[in-house]
Each structure stands twice: as C-alpha cells, then as structure tokens.
Coordinates of C-alpha atoms (C1' of nucleotides) in Angstrom, one line a residue:
Chain A
M1 CA 0.1 0.1 0.0
A2 CA 1.3 3.4 -0.9
S3 CA 1.9 5.4 2.1
F4 CA 0.3 8.4 3.2
R5 CA 3.3 10.8 2.1
A6 CA 3.6 9.0 -1.2
Q7 CA 0.0 9.7 -1.9
K8 CA 0.3 13.2 -0.9
I9 CA 3.3 13.6 -3.4
A10 CA 1.7 11.7 -6.1
K11 CA -1.7 14.1 -5.8
K12 CA 0.7 17.1 -5.9
K13 CA 2.7 15.7 -8.9
Q14 CA -0.5 15.4 -10.7
E15 CA -1.2 19.1 -9.8
I16 CA 1.8 20.0 -11.4
L17 CA 1.4 18.1 -14.3
R18 CA -1.9 19.3 -15.1
S19 CA -0.9 22.9 -14.7
A20 CA 2.3 22.5 -16.6
A21 CA 0.5 21.2 -19.6
A22 CA -1.5 24.1 -20.0
V23 CA 1.8 26.2 -20.3
L24 CA 3.5 23.5 -22.1
A25 CA 0.5 23.5 -25.0
E26 CA 0.4 27.4 -25.4
K27 CA 4.0 27.8 -25.9
G28 CA 5.6 24.6 -26.6
Y29 CA 8.4 23.0 -24.6
Q30 CA 11.2 25.2 -25.5
G31 CA 9.2 27.9 -25.0
T32 CA 8.0 27.2 -21.5
T33 CA 10.1 28.0 -18.5
M34 CA 10.1 26.2 -15.2
E35 CA 9.5 29.5 -13.5
E36 CA 6.5 29.9 -15.6
I37 CA 4.9 26.7 -14.7
A38 CA 5.8 27.3 -11.0
A39 CA 4.5 30.7 -10.9
K40 CA 1.3 29.6 -12.3
L41 CA 0.8 27.2 -9.1
L42 CA 2.0 30.1 -6.7
M43 CA 5.4 28.3 -6.1
T44 CA 9.0 28.6 -7.0
K45 CA 11.1 27.0 -9.4
G46 CA 13.0 25.2 -7.0
S47 CA 10.3 23.7 -5.6
M48 CA 9.3 22.1 -8.6
Y49 CA 12.7 20.1 -8.7
Y50 CA 11.4 18.7 -5.3
Y51 CA 9.0 16.5 -7.6
F52 CA 10.5 16.5 -10.9
K53 CA 14.0 15.4 -11.7
N54 CA 14.5 18.2 -14.6
K55 CA 12.4 20.0 -17.2
D56 CA 12.0 16.6 -19.8
D57 CA 11.2 14.3 -16.9
L58 CA 7.9 17.0 -16.5
L59 CA 7.2 16.8 -20.2
Y60 CA 7.8 12.9 -20.1
Q61 CA 5.4 12.3 -17.2
C62 CA 2.9 14.7 -18.7
H63 CA 3.3 12.4 -21.8
Q64 CA 2.7 9.1 -20.0
M65 CA -0.2 10.6 -17.8
I66 CA -2.2 11.1 -20.8
M67 CA -1.6 8.2 -22.6
E68 CA -2.2 5.9 -19.5
I69 CA -5.6 7.2 -19.8
S70 CA -6.0 7.0 -23.5
L71 CA -4.9 3.4 -23.4
E72 CA -7.1 2.6 -20.6
R73 CA -10.2 3.8 -22.5
M74 CA -8.9 2.3 -25.7
E75 CA -8.7 -1.3 -23.8
E76 CA -12.3 -0.8 -22.8
V77 CA -13.6 -0.2 -26.3
V78 CA -11.4 -2.9 -28.0
N79 CA -12.2 -5.7 -25.2
S80 CA -16.0 -5.0 -25.4
N81 CA -18.6 -7.3 -27.2
L82 CA -19.3 -4.8 -29.6
S83 CA -19.3 -5.1 -33.3
P84 CA -16.4 -3.7 -35.1
V85 CA -18.6 -1.3 -36.9
E86 CA -19.4 0.1 -33.1
K87 CA -15.9 -0.5 -31.6
L88 CA -14.2 1.7 -34.3
R89 CA -17.2 4.2 -33.9
N90 CA -16.5 4.4 -30.2
A91 CA -12.7 4.2 -30.4
I92 CA -12.7 7.5 -32.5
K93 CA -15.7 9.1 -30.3
G94 CA -13.7 8.3 -27.5
H95 CA -10.4 9.7 -28.6
I96 CA -11.9 12.7 -29.7
L97 CA -14.0 13.5 -26.5
L98 CA -11.0 13.1 -24.6
A99 CA -8.7 15.1 -26.8
T100 CA -11.3 17.9 -26.7
S101 CA -11.6 18.1 -23.0
E102 CA -8.0 17.4 -22.3
K103 CA -6.8 19.4 -25.1
S104 CA -3.6 21.0 -23.3
M105 CA -2.6 17.6 -22.3
F106 CA -2.7 16.0 -25.6
M107 CA -1.0 19.2 -27.4
V108 CA 2.2 18.5 -25.1
M109 CA 2.3 14.9 -27.0
D110 CA 2.9 16.6 -30.5
K111 CA 6.3 16.2 -32.2
P112 CA 7.9 13.9 -29.5
N113 CA 11.1 13.2 -31.0
Q114 CA 12.2 16.9 -30.9
N115 CA 12.3 17.3 -27.0
F116 CA 12.8 13.7 -25.2
T117 CA 16.0 11.9 -24.4
D118 CA 16.7 8.9 -26.1
E119 CA 15.6 6.7 -23.6
Q120 CA 12.2 8.6 -22.8
L121 CA 11.5 8.7 -26.5
K122 CA 12.0 4.6 -26.9
E123 CA 9.2 4.4 -23.9
V124 CA 6.9 7.1 -25.7
L125 CA 7.4 5.4 -29.1
E126 CA 6.4 2.0 -27.6
V127 CA 3.3 3.5 -25.8
R128 CA 2.2 5.3 -28.7
K129 CA 2.8 2.0 -31.1
N130 CA 0.5 0.3 -28.5
Y131 CA -2.3 3.0 -28.8
S132 CA -2.4 2.8 -32.6
H133 CA -2.0 -0.9 -32.8
Y134 CA -5.6 -1.1 -31.0
F135 CA -7.1 0.6 -34.1
D136 CA -5.2 -2.0 -36.2
R137 CA -6.9 -4.5 -34.4
I138 CA -10.4 -3.3 -34.5
L139 CA -10.0 -2.4 -38.5
I140 CA -8.5 -6.2 -38.9
E141 CA -11.7 -8.0 -37.0
G142 CA -13.7 -5.8 -39.4
I143 CA -12.2 -7.2 -42.3
D144 CA -11.8 -10.5 -41.2
S145 CA -15.8 -10.7 -40.2
K146 CA -16.4 -9.0 -43.8
V147 CA -18.1 -5.9 -42.5
F148 CA -15.3 -4.0 -43.4
N149 CA -13.6 -3.7 -47.0
P150 CA -10.5 -5.1 -47.4
V151 CA -8.4 -1.9 -46.7
D152 CA -4.9 -1.1 -46.5
V153 CA -5.1 -1.4 -42.5
R154 CA -1.9 1.0 -42.2
M155 CA -3.2 3.6 -44.4
V156 CA -6.4 3.7 -42.8
R157 CA -5.0 4.0 -39.4
M158 CA -2.8 6.7 -40.6
I159 CA -5.9 8.6 -42.0
I160 CA -8.1 8.1 -39.0
L161 CA -5.3 9.3 -36.4
G162 CA -4.4 12.1 -38.6
A163 CA -7.7 13.5 -38.7
L164 CA -8.2 12.9 -35.1
N165 CA -4.7 14.6 -33.9
W166 CA -5.4 17.1 -36.2
I167 CA -8.3 18.5 -34.1
Q168 CA -6.3 19.8 -31.3
Q169 CA -5.2 22.4 -33.8
W170 CA -8.2 23.7 -34.5
Y171 CA -10.8 22.9 -32.1
N172 CA -12.0 25.3 -29.5
Q173 CA -14.7 25.3 -26.8
E174 CA -16.5 28.3 -28.3
G175 CA -16.5 26.9 -31.7
P176 CA -19.5 26.4 -33.6
Q177 CA -19.5 22.4 -33.0
S178 CA -19.3 20.9 -29.5
A179 CA -17.0 17.9 -29.1
E180 CA -20.0 15.6 -29.0
E181 CA -21.2 16.7 -32.6
I182 CA -17.5 16.7 -34.0
S183 CA -17.1 13.3 -32.9
D184 CA -20.5 12.0 -34.2
A185 CA -19.7 13.5 -37.7
F186 CA -16.3 12.2 -37.5
A187 CA -17.3 8.7 -36.8
D188 CA -19.9 9.0 -39.4
Y189 CA -17.5 10.2 -42.4
L190 CA -14.4 8.0 -41.4
L191 CA -16.4 4.7 -41.2
K192 CA -17.5 5.7 -44.7
M193 CA -14.0 4.8 -45.7
V194 CA -14.2 1.2 -44.3
V195 CA -17.7 -0.2 -44.0
K196 CA -19.0 -2.3 -46.5
E197 CA -22.1 -1.0 -48.5
H198 CA -25.3 -3.3 -48.6
Chain B
M1 CA 13.2 44.7 -63.6
A2 CA 14.9 43.3 -60.5
S3 CA 18.5 44.3 -60.3
F4 CA 21.2 41.5 -60.7
R5 CA 22.0 42.5 -56.8
A6 CA 18.9 42.1 -56.0
Q7 CA 18.3 38.7 -57.6
K8 CA 21.4 37.6 -56.0
I9 CA 20.3 38.3 -52.5
A10 CA 17.0 36.6 -53.5
K11 CA 18.7 33.5 -54.5
K12 CA 20.6 33.3 -51.5
K13 CA 17.9 34.0 -49.3
Q14 CA 16.1 31.2 -50.5
E15 CA 19.4 29.2 -50.1
I16 CA 19.4 30.0 -46.4
L17 CA 15.8 29.1 -46.1
R18 CA 15.7 25.9 -47.6
S19 CA 18.7 25.0 -45.3
A20 CA 17.0 26.5 -42.2
A21 CA 14.0 24.7 -42.7
A22 CA 15.5 21.6 -42.3
V23 CA 17.0 22.4 -39.1
L24 CA 13.8 24.0 -37.7
A25 CA 11.9 20.8 -38.9
E26 CA 14.1 18.6 -36.9
K27 CA 14.6 20.8 -33.5
G28 CA 11.7 23.0 -33.4
Y29 CA 11.7 26.7 -33.7
Q30 CA 13.0 27.4 -30.2
G31 CA 15.3 24.6 -30.3
T32 CA 16.9 26.1 -33.3
T33 CA 19.9 28.1 -32.8
M34 CA 20.9 31.1 -35.5
E35 CA 24.6 29.7 -35.2
E36 CA 23.1 26.2 -36.0
I37 CA 21.5 27.3 -39.3
A38 CA 24.2 29.6 -40.3
A39 CA 26.9 26.7 -39.5
K40 CA 25.2 24.3 -41.8
L41 CA 25.4 26.9 -44.7
L42 CA 29.4 27.3 -43.8
M43 CA 28.7 31.0 -42.8
T44 CA 28.6 32.8 -39.2
K45 CA 25.5 34.1 -37.5
G46 CA 26.6 37.6 -38.0
S47 CA 26.0 36.9 -41.8
M48 CA 22.4 35.9 -41.4
Y49 CA 21.7 39.1 -40.1
Y50 CA 22.4 40.6 -43.1
Y51 CA 19.7 38.6 -45.1
F52 CA 17.2 38.7 -42.1
K53 CA 15.8 40.9 -39.8
N54 CA 15.8 38.4 -37.2
K55 CA 14.8 35.0 -36.1
D56 CA 11.1 34.8 -36.5
D57 CA 11.4 36.9 -39.8
L58 CA 13.4 33.7 -40.8
L59 CA 10.6 31.3 -39.9
Y60 CA 7.9 33.8 -41.2
Q61 CA 9.5 33.6 -44.7
C62 CA 9.8 30.1 -44.7
H63 CA 6.2 29.8 -44.0
Q64 CA 5.4 32.0 -46.8
M65 CA 7.5 30.4 -49.3
I66 CA 6.0 27.0 -48.8
M67 CA 2.6 28.5 -48.8
E68 CA 3.2 30.4 -52.0
I69 CA 4.2 27.0 -53.6
S70 CA 1.3 25.1 -52.0
L71 CA -1.2 27.9 -53.2
E72 CA 0.2 27.8 -56.7
R73 CA -0.2 24.4 -57.3
M74 CA -3.9 24.4 -55.4
E75 CA -5.1 27.1 -57.7
E76 CA -4.2 25.1 -60.8
V77 CA -6.2 22.1 -59.7
V78 CA -9.1 24.3 -58.7
N79 CA -9.1 26.2 -62.0
S80 CA -9.0 23.3 -64.0
N81 CA -11.9 21.8 -66.0
L82 CA -11.8 18.4 -64.4
S83 CA -14.7 17.1 -62.7
P84 CA -15.1 17.8 -58.6
V85 CA -14.0 14.0 -58.2
E86 CA -10.9 14.5 -60.1
K87 CA -10.2 17.9 -58.6
L88 CA -10.4 16.8 -55.1
R89 CA -8.0 13.6 -56.2
N90 CA -5.6 15.9 -57.4
A91 CA -5.6 18.3 -54.5
I92 CA -5.0 15.5 -52.1
K93 CA -2.6 13.8 -54.1
G94 CA -0.9 17.3 -54.9
H95 CA -0.6 18.1 -51.3
I96 CA 0.8 14.7 -50.2
L97 CA 3.1 14.8 -53.2
L98 CA 4.4 18.2 -52.3
A99 CA 4.4 17.8 -48.1
T100 CA 6.7 14.7 -48.7
S101 CA 9.1 16.0 -51.3
E102 CA 9.5 19.1 -48.8
K103 CA 8.7 17.6 -45.4
S104 CA 11.2 20.1 -43.6
M105 CA 9.4 23.1 -45.2
F106 CA 5.9 21.6 -44.2
M107 CA 6.8 20.8 -40.7
V108 CA 7.9 24.5 -40.1
M109 CA 4.4 25.5 -40.7
D110 CA 3.3 23.6 -37.5
K111 CA 1.8 25.1 -34.4
P112 CA 1.9 28.7 -36.1
N113 CA 0.5 30.5 -33.1
Q114 CA 3.6 29.5 -30.8
N115 CA 6.2 31.5 -32.9
F116 CA 5.1 34.1 -34.8
T117 CA 4.5 37.7 -33.8
D118 CA 1.0 38.9 -33.8
E119 CA 1.2 40.6 -37.2
Q120 CA 3.1 37.9 -38.8
L121 CA 0.4 35.3 -37.2
K122 CA -2.4 37.5 -39.0
E123 CA -0.9 37.1 -42.4
V124 CA 0.1 33.4 -41.6
L125 CA -3.5 32.2 -40.9
E126 CA -4.9 34.3 -43.7
V127 CA -2.9 32.6 -46.0
R128 CA -3.9 29.3 -44.5
K129 CA -7.4 30.1 -44.5
N130 CA -7.3 30.7 -48.5
Y131 CA -5.6 27.2 -48.7
S132 CA -8.2 25.3 -46.8
H133 CA -10.9 27.5 -48.6
Y134 CA -9.7 25.8 -51.8
F135 CA -10.8 22.2 -50.3
D136 CA -14.3 23.7 -49.4
R137 CA -14.7 25.1 -53.0
I138 CA -14.4 21.8 -54.4
L139 CA -16.5 19.9 -52.0
I140 CA -19.2 22.5 -52.8
E141 CA -19.0 22.2 -56.3
G142 CA -19.3 18.4 -55.9
I143 CA -22.2 18.3 -53.9
D144 CA -24.0 21.4 -55.9
S145 CA -23.3 19.0 -59.0
K146 CA -24.7 15.9 -57.0
V147 CA -21.7 13.7 -57.4
F148 CA -20.8 14.2 -53.7
N149 CA -22.9 13.4 -50.8
P150 CA -24.4 16.3 -49.1
V151 CA -21.7 16.5 -46.4
D152 CA -20.6 18.7 -43.7
V153 CA -18.1 20.8 -45.8
R154 CA -16.1 22.3 -42.7
M155 CA -16.0 18.7 -41.1
V156 CA -14.9 16.9 -44.4
R157 CA -12.3 19.4 -44.9
M158 CA -11.0 19.1 -41.2
I159 CA -10.7 15.5 -41.8
I160 CA -8.9 15.6 -45.1
L161 CA -6.6 18.2 -43.9
G162 CA -5.8 16.6 -40.9
A163 CA -5.0 13.3 -42.3
L164 CA -2.9 15.1 -44.9
N165 CA -1.0 17.2 -42.5
W166 CA -0.3 14.2 -39.9
I167 CA 1.8 12.7 -42.8
Q168 CA 4.7 14.8 -42.0
Q169 CA 4.7 13.1 -38.3
W170 CA 5.3 9.7 -39.8
Y171 CA 6.5 9.8 -43.4
N172 CA 10.1 8.8 -44.1
Q173 CA 11.8 8.0 -47.7
E174 CA 12.8 4.6 -46.5
G175 CA 9.2 3.6 -45.4
P176 CA 7.6 0.8 -47.1
Q177 CA 5.4 3.0 -49.2
S178 CA 6.5 5.6 -51.6
A179 CA 4.9 9.1 -51.5
E180 CA 2.9 8.1 -54.8
E181 CA 1.4 5.0 -53.4
I182 CA 0.6 6.8 -50.2
S183 CA -1.0 9.5 -52.2
D184 CA -3.0 7.0 -54.3
A185 CA -4.4 5.4 -51.3
F186 CA -4.9 8.5 -49.4
A187 CA -7.1 9.9 -52.2
D188 CA -8.8 6.4 -52.6
Y189 CA -10.1 6.1 -49.1
L190 CA -10.9 10.1 -48.4
L191 CA -13.0 10.1 -51.6
K192 CA -14.9 7.5 -50.3
M193 CA -16.0 9.7 -47.4
V194 CA -18.1 11.9 -50.2
V195 CA -18.3 10.4 -53.5
K196 CA -22.0 9.0 -54.1
E197 CA -22.3 5.2 -54.6
H198 CA -24.2 4.2 -57.8
Chain C
dC1 C1' 7.9 21.6 24.0
dA2 C1' 11.7 19.3 21.4
dT3 C1' 13.4 16.8 17.9
dA4 C1' 13.6 14.7 13.4
dT5 C1' 11.8 15.1 9.0
dA6 C1' 9.6 16.9 4.8
dT7 C1' 9.0 20.9 2.3
dT8 C1' 9.9 25.5 0.2
dT9 C1' 12.5 29.3 -0.6
dA10 C1' 16.1 32.6 -2.1
dA11 C1' 20.2 33.2 -3.4
dC12 C1' 23.3 32.0 -6.9
dC13 C1' 26.0 29.8 -10.8
dC14 C1' 27.0 29.5 -15.6
dA15 C1' 26.2 28.0 -20.2
dT16 C1' 23.7 29.7 -24.2
dA17 C1' 21.6 32.1 -27.6
dG18 C1' 19.9 36.5 -29.9
dG19 C1' 21.5 40.4 -31.3
dT20 C1' 24.8 44.3 -32.5
dA21 C1' 28.7 46.8 -34.2
dA22 C1' 33.0 47.8 -36.1
dA23 C1' 36.5 46.1 -38.6
dA24 C1' 38.1 42.8 -42.4
dA25 C1' 37.9 40.9 -46.6
dA26 C1' 35.5 40.6 -51.4
dA27 C1' 33.7 41.9 -55.1
dT28 C1' 32.8 45.7 -58.3
dA29 C1' 34.0 49.9 -60.6
dA30 C1' 36.6 53.7 -62.3
Chain D
dT1 C1' 45.6 49.9 -59.4
dT2 C1' 42.7 52.7 -56.3
dA3 C1' 38.6 53.9 -54.7
dT4 C1' 33.8 52.5 -53.4
dT5 C1' 30.4 49.4 -52.1
dT6 C1' 28.9 45.2 -50.7
dT7 C1' 29.3 40.9 -47.8
dT8 C1' 31.5 38.3 -44.3
dT9 C1' 33.7 37.7 -39.6
dT10 C1' 35.0 38.6 -35.2
dA11 C1' 34.5 40.1 -30.7
dC12 C1' 31.2 41.4 -27.9
dC13 C1' 26.7 42.6 -24.9
dT14 C1' 23.1 41.3 -22.2
dA15 C1' 19.2 38.6 -20.9
dT16 C1' 17.5 34.6 -20.1
dG17 C1' 16.6 29.8 -18.3
dG18 C1' 18.2 25.6 -16.1
dG19 C1' 19.8 23.6 -12.2
dT20 C1' 22.0 23.7 -7.7
dT21 C1' 22.6 24.4 -2.7
dA22 C1' 22.1 25.8 1.6
dA23 C1' 19.4 28.0 4.6
dA24 C1' 14.6 28.7 6.2
dT25 C1' 10.0 27.1 7.0
dA26 C1' 6.5 24.1 8.0
dT27 C1' 4.9 19.5 9.7
dA28 C1' 4.9 15.5 12.2
dT29 C1' 6.2 12.4 16.1
dG30 C1' 7.4 11.4 20.6

DNA sequence: CATATATTTAACCCATAGGTAAAAAAATAA
DNA sequence: TTATTTTTTTACCTATGGGTTAAATATATG
C-alpha cells in the first residue's frame, strides 16, 4: 500500500502536471520556462525540482499521464463485445472526446522526437505504438468478419489518427460545433471509408 | 526589373531558407539556434542578419515560401476543368506529394500560434485560410453537382487536412510505401467519404 | 515542547543564444 | 591600381533560463 506521504506527493505531482500541460501546450516545450510553470501554481522554481528531476522529466510524465488514460479507455472499447463497426465508432468518439476535454495534455504529445531524451523517446514511441495498434486490431477484426472492406490497414489507421490528432490544432470550446457533434460527424465520415455498402 | 544584386540576394535568401527549414523541422523553432543554421551553410551567425531581420523573420519567410508554392498548385487544380471527383483527388495527391518532397518546409508550418508575432500570425492565418478554402470550393462544387453526398463541408475538410498534415509526422523516405503510393491510397479512401455510390 | 523529517524558498552559478557593431575581406567600378 | 561598395567575420554585450545548494520554514512525532 502506498504510504500517506507517497499519496500526497503523487497528488501534488499530478497537480503540477496538469498545470504544466496548459503552459506547455500554449508555448511549446522550449518556449516554456520552469519559472512560468511554478508561478502559475504559486510556487517557486526550486520547489518544482523537489518533485521532478528536471524539465524533460516533467514533459515525459505529462506524456505518460495522458497516454495511460487514453490506453485504458481504448482497451475498454477493444475488449468489449461490440461489433467492429461500433468498436471503431467508439474508439474514434472516445479519442475525440478525450482529446478535446484534455486539449492541453494532448498538445503536449506533439512532436515527440524533438524534446525527449533517447530513453524517454523509446518509451514514448512504444506506448504510442500500442495505442495505434488497437486501431489496427479493430480494423482487422472488421475485415476478417467481412463488415469492412479489405482496406490497407496501415493507411487507414494513419488517416484516422491524422484526422483525430489534427483536431487539437483547430478545436476550441467556443467553436460552432460541440465536441460531441464533432465526434459524431468524424465517426460517421471516417466509417464510410471502411464499412461495406449493402 | 529586379537588379542583378537583388536577384543574387533573393537567391541567397532562398538558399538560407531551405537550409534553415531542415534544422527548424528537426529541432523546432525554439530549439534551433541561428548559429546552427549558419554553420550548416558554412557561414557565420552575423552573416545571417545581413539577410534576415531576426529569427522570427526567418521562420515567417519559410512559412510564406512554402505556402506560396502550395497555393499556386492548388489554384491550378481548382481552376482546371476536371470533374469535382478528379479535382479532389488531384488536390489530395498534390498536397501529399509536395508535403513529402518538401517535408522540412511543411514541418516548419506546424503550430503557427506559438512562434509568430501578432502581425505575422495574422498574415499566416490568412494565407492558410485561403488554402483550406480551396478544399471547401471543391467539396461544394461536388455537392452542388450531385456527385458528392451532402456532407458537412467544414468537418470533411478538417478530416482531409488532418489526415494530410499528419503525414509529416510519420512519413520517411525509406518507409515501405512511396509518396506516390501513399497519395493514391489516401485519395481513394478519402474520396469514399464523399463520393456518392451508384 | 523538542526533535527529526519533509517541503519551500532565496540566492546564486553558468552556459547559451539572440542580437549588435565595427573592422576585415571580397567584389565591383573607375 | 585605387576607390567604393557589398558581404562576411570577429568579438562582444546582455538577458534568460535550467539547475543547484544551503538555509529557512512547515509538518509530524514522541
């Protein structure tokens, strides 16, 4: 069991990560200073180094935090007993809903090979690979059960992930369409690429 | 007529921009130093300031350079007398072929609101708006002439541009598929979203 | 209350990188 | 060849920001 202290520290870390993500998303990794992040939380730079080894550790943990959540949700969908069509729809919708509600966190994940150390990058790419692999599994399942056209899985996955990840670039809360509406529309259109007509 | 000097300077500027784009793409704006860019061209930092006002001027001109080319090509497609289906296919393929052959240049365009000054950003967003507007025009033309389904133009445009712009994140020359193959596949799949069955 | 431990702060160090200016070197003109 | 202009370089200034450390403060424990 995690000690009381450990829990308290973990909570504080999360607090920092969330706040840091907002700044990182707005200014980019190199454009963000540790002092800025600290100031936003009414603490000093030195205090941050009590919780995080250094700046890229902060970025790394931001990345892993959001990927963990993403993976969890994706696993739920993939392991459900929905049809491939509904699995794909849910995967798309789930991604969009999470990416829009946690926009900052998702933006932090952009351009991974620019700011991570080699070891971090290895981990990061690994976990991302797992995530995209889930899309492949759904696609293959649909193809095998003849409800999807025999598409090029890699290409289609790239199209889907591209469309989804691009949303961060243009989505804003005050836009004409809600995240819910966007996710429905995206799912509808993207499914048309793969679902067989009948 | 442009003087001999002016031409010579323009040529040198382009040379710098191309080389700068490569570094900027790899390390990001804030991660790139003027010295690095200069060194790659076997010149010194000071010399760069003879051609460019400052660092963000360099980035800005990189952006405008590639957008100019993109817009030109897009205009050719839109103003051709192809069918909407073929126009869309060509627009998609053209974008991908350019984005892959000029990968660095395109990567520089990412996250515009992070590194530009206010005035620059205004121009940048304007020219990008023009570009995406061309996609809208093609889509509307197809819908009006009943060859496309009555799709939500904004949503479909976002999906297409997302899929296309994401390519920079994963494409590499040595990959299993050539840019030509990728562009064909993308065009095929994306067209399925909008073209009516018959 | 006293002592030990955990957390925060303030003050500092230092390398880096954007930008400048004046001198040196190249190129061009006369 | 000399004078003039253009281009490049060298040396410098300065602010910034990541990271460290020792002291101060807060928190818990006996």
